[in-house]
Short mmCIF file of C-alpha atoms in Angstrom, two decimals:
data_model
loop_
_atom_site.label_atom_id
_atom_site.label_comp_id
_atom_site.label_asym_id
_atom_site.label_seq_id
_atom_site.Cartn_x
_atom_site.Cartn_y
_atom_site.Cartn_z
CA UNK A 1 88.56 -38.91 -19.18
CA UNK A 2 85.65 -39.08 -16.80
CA UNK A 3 86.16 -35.22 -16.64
CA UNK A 4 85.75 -34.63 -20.53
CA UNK A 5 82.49 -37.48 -20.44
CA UNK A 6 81.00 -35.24 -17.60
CA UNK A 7 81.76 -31.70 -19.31
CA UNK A 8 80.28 -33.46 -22.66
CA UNK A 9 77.15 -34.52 -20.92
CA UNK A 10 76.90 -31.34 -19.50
CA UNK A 11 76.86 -29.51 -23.23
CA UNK A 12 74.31 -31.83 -24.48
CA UNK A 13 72.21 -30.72 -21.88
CA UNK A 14 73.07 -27.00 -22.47
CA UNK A 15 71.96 -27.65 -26.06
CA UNK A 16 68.75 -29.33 -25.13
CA UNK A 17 67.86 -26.58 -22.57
CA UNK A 18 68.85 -23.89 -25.77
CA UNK A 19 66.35 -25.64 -28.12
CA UNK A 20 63.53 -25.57 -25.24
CA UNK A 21 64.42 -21.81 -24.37
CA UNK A 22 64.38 -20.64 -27.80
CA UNK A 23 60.95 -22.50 -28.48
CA UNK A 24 59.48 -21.10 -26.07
CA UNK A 25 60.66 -17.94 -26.30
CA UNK A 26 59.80 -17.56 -29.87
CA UNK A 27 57.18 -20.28 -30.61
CA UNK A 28 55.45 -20.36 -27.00
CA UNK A 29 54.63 -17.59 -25.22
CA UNK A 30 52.25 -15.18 -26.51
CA UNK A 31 53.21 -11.63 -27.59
CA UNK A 32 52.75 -9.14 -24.90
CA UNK A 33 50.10 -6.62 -26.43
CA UNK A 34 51.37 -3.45 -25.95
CA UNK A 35 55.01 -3.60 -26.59
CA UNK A 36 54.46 -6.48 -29.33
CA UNK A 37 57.34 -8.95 -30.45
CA UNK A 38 60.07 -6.74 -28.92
CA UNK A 39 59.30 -7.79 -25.35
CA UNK A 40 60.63 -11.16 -26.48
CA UNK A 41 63.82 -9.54 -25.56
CA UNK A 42 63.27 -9.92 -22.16
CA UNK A 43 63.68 -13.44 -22.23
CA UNK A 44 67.27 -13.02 -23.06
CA UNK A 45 67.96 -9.09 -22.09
CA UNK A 46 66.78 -10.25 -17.90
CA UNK A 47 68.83 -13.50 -17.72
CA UNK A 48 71.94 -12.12 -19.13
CA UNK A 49 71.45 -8.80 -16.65
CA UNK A 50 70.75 -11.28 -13.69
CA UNK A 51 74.21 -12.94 -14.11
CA UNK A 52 76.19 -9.74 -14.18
CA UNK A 53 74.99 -8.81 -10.86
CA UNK A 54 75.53 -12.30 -9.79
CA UNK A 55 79.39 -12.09 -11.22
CA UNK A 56 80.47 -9.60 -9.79
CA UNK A 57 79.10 -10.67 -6.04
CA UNK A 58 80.91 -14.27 -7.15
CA UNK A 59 84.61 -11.59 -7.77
CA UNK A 60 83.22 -10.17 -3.99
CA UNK A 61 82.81 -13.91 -2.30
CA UNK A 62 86.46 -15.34 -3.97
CA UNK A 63 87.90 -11.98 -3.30
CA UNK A 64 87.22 -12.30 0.27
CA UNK A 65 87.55 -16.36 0.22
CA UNK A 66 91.19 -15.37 -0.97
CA UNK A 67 91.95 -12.37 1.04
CA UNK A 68 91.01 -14.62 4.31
CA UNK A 69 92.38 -18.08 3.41
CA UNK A 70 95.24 -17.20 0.85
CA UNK A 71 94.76 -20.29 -1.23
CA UNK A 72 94.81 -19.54 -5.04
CA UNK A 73 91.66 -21.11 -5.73
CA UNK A 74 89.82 -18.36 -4.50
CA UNK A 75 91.39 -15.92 -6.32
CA UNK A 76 91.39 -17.94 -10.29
CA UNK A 77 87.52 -18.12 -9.11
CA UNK A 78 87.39 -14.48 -9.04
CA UNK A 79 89.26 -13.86 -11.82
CA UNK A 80 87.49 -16.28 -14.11
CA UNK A 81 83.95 -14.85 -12.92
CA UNK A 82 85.06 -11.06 -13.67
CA UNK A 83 85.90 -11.94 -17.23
CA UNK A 84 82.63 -13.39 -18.03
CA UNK A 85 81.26 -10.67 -15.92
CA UNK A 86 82.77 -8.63 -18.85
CA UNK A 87 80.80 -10.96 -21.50
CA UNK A 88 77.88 -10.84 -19.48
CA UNK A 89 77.69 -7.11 -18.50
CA UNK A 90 78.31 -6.28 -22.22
CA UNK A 91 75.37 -8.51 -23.38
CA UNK A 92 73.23 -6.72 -20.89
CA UNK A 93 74.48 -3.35 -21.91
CA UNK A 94 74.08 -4.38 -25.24
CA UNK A 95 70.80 -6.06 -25.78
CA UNK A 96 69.19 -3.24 -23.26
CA UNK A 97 70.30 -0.83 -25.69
CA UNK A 98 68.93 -2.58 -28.83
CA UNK A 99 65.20 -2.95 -26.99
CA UNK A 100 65.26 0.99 -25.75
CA UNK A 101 65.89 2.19 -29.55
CA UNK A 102 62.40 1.40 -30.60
CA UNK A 103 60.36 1.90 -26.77
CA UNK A 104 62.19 4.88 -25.69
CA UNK A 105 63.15 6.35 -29.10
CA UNK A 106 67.22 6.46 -27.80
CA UNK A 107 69.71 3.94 -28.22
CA UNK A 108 71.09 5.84 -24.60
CA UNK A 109 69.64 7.85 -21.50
CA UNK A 110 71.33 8.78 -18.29
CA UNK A 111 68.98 6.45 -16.69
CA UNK A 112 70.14 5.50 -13.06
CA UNK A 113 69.47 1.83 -13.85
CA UNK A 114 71.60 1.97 -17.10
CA UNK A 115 74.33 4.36 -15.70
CA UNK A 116 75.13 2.22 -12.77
CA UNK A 117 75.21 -0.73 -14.79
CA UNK A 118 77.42 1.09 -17.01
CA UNK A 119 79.41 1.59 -13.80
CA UNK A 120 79.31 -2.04 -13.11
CA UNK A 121 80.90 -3.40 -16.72
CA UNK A 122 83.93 -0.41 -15.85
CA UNK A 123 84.40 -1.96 -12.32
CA UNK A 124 84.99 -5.60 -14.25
CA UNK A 125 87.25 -4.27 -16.38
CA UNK A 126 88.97 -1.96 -13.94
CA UNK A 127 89.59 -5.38 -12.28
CA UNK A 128 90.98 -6.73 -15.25
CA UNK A 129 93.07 -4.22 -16.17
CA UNK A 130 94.84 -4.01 -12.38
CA UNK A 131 94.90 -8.08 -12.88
CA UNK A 132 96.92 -7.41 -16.13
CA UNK A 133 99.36 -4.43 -14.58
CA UNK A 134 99.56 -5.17 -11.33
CA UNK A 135 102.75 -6.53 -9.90
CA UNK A 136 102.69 -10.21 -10.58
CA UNK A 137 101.91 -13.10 -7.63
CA UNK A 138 100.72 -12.36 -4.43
CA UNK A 139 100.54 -8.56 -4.31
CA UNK A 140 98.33 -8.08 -7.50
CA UNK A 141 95.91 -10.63 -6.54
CA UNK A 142 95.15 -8.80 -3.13
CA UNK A 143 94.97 -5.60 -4.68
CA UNK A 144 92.53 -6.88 -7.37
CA UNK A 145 90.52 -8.69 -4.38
CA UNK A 146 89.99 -5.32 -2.39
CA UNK A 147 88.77 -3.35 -5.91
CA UNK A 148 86.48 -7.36 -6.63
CA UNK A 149 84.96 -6.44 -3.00
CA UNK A 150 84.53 -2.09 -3.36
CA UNK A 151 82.97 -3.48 -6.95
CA UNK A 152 80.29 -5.29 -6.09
CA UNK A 153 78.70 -2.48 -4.16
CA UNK A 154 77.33 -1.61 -7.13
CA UNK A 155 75.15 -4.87 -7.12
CA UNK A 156 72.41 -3.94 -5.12
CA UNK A 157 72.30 -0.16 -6.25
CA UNK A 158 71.77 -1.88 -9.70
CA UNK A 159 69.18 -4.41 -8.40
CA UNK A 160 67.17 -1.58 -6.61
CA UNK A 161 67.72 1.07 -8.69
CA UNK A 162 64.33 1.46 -10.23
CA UNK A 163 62.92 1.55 -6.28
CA UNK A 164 65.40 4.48 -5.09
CA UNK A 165 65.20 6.88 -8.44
CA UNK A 166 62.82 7.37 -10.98
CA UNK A 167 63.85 6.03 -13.95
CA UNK A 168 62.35 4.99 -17.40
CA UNK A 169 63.78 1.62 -16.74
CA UNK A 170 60.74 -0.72 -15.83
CA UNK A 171 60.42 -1.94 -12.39
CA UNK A 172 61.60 -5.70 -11.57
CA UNK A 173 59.32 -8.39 -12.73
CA UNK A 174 61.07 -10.98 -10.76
CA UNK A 175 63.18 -11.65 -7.62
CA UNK A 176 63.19 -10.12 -4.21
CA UNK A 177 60.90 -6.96 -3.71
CA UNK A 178 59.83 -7.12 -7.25
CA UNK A 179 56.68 -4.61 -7.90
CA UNK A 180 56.01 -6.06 -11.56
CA UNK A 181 54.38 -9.27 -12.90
CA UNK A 182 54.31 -11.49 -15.40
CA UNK A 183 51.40 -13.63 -16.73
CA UNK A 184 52.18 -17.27 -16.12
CA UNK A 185 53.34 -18.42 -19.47
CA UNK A 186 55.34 -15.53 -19.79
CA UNK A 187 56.90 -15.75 -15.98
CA UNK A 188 57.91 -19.91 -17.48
CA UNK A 189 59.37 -18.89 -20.22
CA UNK A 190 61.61 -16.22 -18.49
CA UNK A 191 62.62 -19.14 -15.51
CA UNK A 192 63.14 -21.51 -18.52
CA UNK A 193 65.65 -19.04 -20.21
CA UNK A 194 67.38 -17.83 -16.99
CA UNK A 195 67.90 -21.18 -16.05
CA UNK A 196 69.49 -22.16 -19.59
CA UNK A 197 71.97 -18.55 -19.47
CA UNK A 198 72.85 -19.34 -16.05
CA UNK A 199 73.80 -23.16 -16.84
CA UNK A 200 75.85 -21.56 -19.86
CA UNK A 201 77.26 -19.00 -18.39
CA UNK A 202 78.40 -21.50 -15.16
CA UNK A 203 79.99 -24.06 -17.78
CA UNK A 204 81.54 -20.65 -19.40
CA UNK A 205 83.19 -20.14 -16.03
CA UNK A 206 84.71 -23.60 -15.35
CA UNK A 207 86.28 -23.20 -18.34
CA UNK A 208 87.98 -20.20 -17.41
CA UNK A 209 88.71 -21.60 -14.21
CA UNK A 210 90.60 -24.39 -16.06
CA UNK A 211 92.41 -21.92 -18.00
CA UNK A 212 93.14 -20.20 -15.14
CA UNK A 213 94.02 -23.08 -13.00
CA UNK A 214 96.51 -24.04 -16.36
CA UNK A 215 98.18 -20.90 -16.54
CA UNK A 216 99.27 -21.46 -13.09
CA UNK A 217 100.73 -24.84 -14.07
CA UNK A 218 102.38 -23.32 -16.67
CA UNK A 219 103.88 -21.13 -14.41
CA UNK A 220 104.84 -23.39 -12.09
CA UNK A 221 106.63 -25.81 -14.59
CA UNK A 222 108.64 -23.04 -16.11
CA UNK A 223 109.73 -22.00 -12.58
CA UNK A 224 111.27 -25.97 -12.26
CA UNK A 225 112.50 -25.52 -15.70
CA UNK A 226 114.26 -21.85 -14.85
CA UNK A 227 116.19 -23.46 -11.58
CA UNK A 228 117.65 -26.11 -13.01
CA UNK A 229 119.28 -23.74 -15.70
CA UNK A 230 116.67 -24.10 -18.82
CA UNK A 231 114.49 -21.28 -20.15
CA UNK A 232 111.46 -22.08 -20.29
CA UNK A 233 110.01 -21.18 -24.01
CA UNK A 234 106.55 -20.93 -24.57
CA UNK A 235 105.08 -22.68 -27.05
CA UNK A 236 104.24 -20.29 -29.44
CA UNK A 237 107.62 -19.27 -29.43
CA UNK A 238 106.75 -16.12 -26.84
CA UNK A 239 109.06 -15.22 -24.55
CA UNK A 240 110.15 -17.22 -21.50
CA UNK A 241 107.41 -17.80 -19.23
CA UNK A 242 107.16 -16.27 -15.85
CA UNK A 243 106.54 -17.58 -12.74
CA UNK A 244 102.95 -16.60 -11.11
CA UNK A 245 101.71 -19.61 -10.43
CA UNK A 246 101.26 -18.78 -6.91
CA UNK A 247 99.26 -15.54 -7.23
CA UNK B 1 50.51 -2.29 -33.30
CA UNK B 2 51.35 -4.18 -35.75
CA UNK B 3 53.08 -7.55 -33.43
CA UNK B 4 55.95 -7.87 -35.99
CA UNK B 5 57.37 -4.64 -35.97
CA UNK B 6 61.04 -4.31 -34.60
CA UNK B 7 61.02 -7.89 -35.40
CA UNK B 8 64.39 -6.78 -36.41
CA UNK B 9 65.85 -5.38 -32.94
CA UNK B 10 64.59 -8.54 -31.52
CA UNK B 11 66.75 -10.36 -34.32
CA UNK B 12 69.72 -8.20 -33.61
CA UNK B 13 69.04 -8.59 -30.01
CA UNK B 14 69.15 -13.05 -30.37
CA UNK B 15 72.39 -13.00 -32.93
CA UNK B 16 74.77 -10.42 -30.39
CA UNK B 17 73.74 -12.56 -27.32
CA UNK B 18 74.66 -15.78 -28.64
CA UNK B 19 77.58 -14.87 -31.36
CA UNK B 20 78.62 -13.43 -28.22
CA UNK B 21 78.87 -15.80 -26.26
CA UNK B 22 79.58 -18.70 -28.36
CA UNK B 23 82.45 -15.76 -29.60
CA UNK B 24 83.85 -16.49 -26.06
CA UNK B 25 83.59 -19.98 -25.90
CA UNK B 26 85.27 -20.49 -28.53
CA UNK B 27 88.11 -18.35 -27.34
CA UNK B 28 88.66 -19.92 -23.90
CA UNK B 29 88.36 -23.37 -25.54
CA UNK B 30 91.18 -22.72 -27.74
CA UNK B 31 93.34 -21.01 -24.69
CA UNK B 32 92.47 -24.15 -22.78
CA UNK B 33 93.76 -26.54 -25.56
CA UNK B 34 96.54 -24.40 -26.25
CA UNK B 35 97.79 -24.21 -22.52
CA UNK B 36 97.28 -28.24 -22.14
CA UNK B 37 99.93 -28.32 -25.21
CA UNK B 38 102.53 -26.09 -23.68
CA UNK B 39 101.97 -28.14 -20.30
CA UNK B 40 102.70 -31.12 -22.03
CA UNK B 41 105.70 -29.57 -23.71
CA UNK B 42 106.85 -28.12 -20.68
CA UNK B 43 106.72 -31.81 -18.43
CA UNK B 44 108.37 -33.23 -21.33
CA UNK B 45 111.39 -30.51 -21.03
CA UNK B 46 111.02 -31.36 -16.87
CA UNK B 47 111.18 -35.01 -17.37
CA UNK B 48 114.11 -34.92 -19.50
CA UNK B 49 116.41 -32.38 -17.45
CA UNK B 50 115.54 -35.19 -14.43
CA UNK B 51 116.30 -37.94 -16.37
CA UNK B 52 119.69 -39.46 -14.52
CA UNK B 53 122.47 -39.02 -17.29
CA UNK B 54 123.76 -41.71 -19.51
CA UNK B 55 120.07 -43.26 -19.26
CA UNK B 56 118.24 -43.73 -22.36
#
């Protein structure tokens, strides 16, 4: 109960942080005067980017967590932040593509900032698929740890991309080593917004960890169910459930 | 330059990130509440195999 008061409270302040975000963001900040409204997209297009890098170097720290201290936590941590690292990823693919098609004239370029992004939304769903195919228990999660932890190599070729190549991707505006700026109402805006994606995307991930975290349970009851001589059906009438809880 | 052109990539650019999201949401909420019914089900079923026999 206290769970489901705290997870409440914590929507009704992801709501009031959406309503600030979005009037600032489209009622605050002035328009930048070269690229016009369309650098409003930054506001959600840098946040979303931000926590796909940070995703896949979450897989990296419960991959190794796991890998060192074998408890199952680890591992439904890394799991659940790779799928939203799929959401996340995508958005950033996505929206980066909608704001090129009227700067850059292309939906698409080879761009080393875009490619290895790119590379970064195949790694989370590389990791997905091996979660899905993979031998079940034990054995899968380690394998899917040690591709979580080659992954997030990727990470900081993404995040200093724009320093090692050229590319028409802008430099970084924010962060460590960042050779762009904002003005001051602008730079609010964007920590307003990031800080309103990230608490979304982190309540986004304990939910996933829950499901996770079920499925186990799941697994786990079926198992008690299975050696004391009853098949376990699952509630939708699938087939009997197996027993991974302890992957 | 006219400030409100591509008005509409930035509109395309707001509805994908948050159907998108809220898309997901939505999805793992309903996995979630499915899950807690099967476990409920399922400690039901474990309860009852448990149960000494001839108890009611």
């Amino acid at each position: 109960m206290r769970d489901v008061s705290a997870r409440s409270a914590w929507l009704v302040i992801n709501a009031a942080l959406m309503a600030v975000s979005l009037w600032m963001i489209f009622l605050w900040v002035p328009t930048e005067a070269n690229l016009g409204v369309i650098q409003r997209a930054l506001y959600f297009h840098v946040p979303v980017s931000i926590i796909a890098l940070g995703a896949i170097i979450l897989v990296a720290i419960g991959s190794v967590a796991f890998l060192v201290s074998g408890r199952p936590r680890w591992d439904w941590l890394a799991h659940a932040s790779a799928e939203t690292g799929v959401l996340f990823g995508g958005l950033a693919l996505v929206t980066g593509s909608i704001w090129a098609r009227p700067i850059w004239n292309v939906w698409w370029t080879w761009d080393a900032k875009l490619t290895t992004t790119l590379i970064l939304w195949f790694i989370f769903i590389g990791y997905l698929m091996l979660r899905a195919y993979a031998p079940p228990g034990r054995q899968g999660a380690r394998l899917s740890a040690v591709v979580g932890i080659i992954g997030a190599i990727d990470a900081p070729i993404i995040y200093y991309a724009a320093d090692l190549w050229r590319t028409a991707h802008p430099s970084r505006v924010t962060g460590p080593g960042a050779s762009g700026s904002l003005e001051s109402e602008m730079a609010l805006t964007l920590l307003v917004s990031t800080i309103t994606i990230v608490s979304l995307y982190a309540y986004v991930l304990v939910e996933r960890f829950r499901v996770r975290r079920s499925e186990a349970e799941v697994a786990e009851l079926s198992k008690e169910l299975q050696a004391s001589g009853i098949p376990a059906r699952r509630s939708d009438g699938g087939a009997p459930a197996t027993a991974t809880g302890g992957d | 330059m006219n400030p409100n052109t591509n008005l509409g990539y930035l509109f395309a650019i707001y509805i994908i990130t948050w159907a998108g999201f809220f898309a997901y949401m939505f999805l793992v909420s309903r996995r979630q509440r499915d899950l807690e019914r099967e476990i409920r089900q399922l400690r039901q079923l474990v309860e009852q195999k448990t149960k000494p026999a001839g108890n009611p």
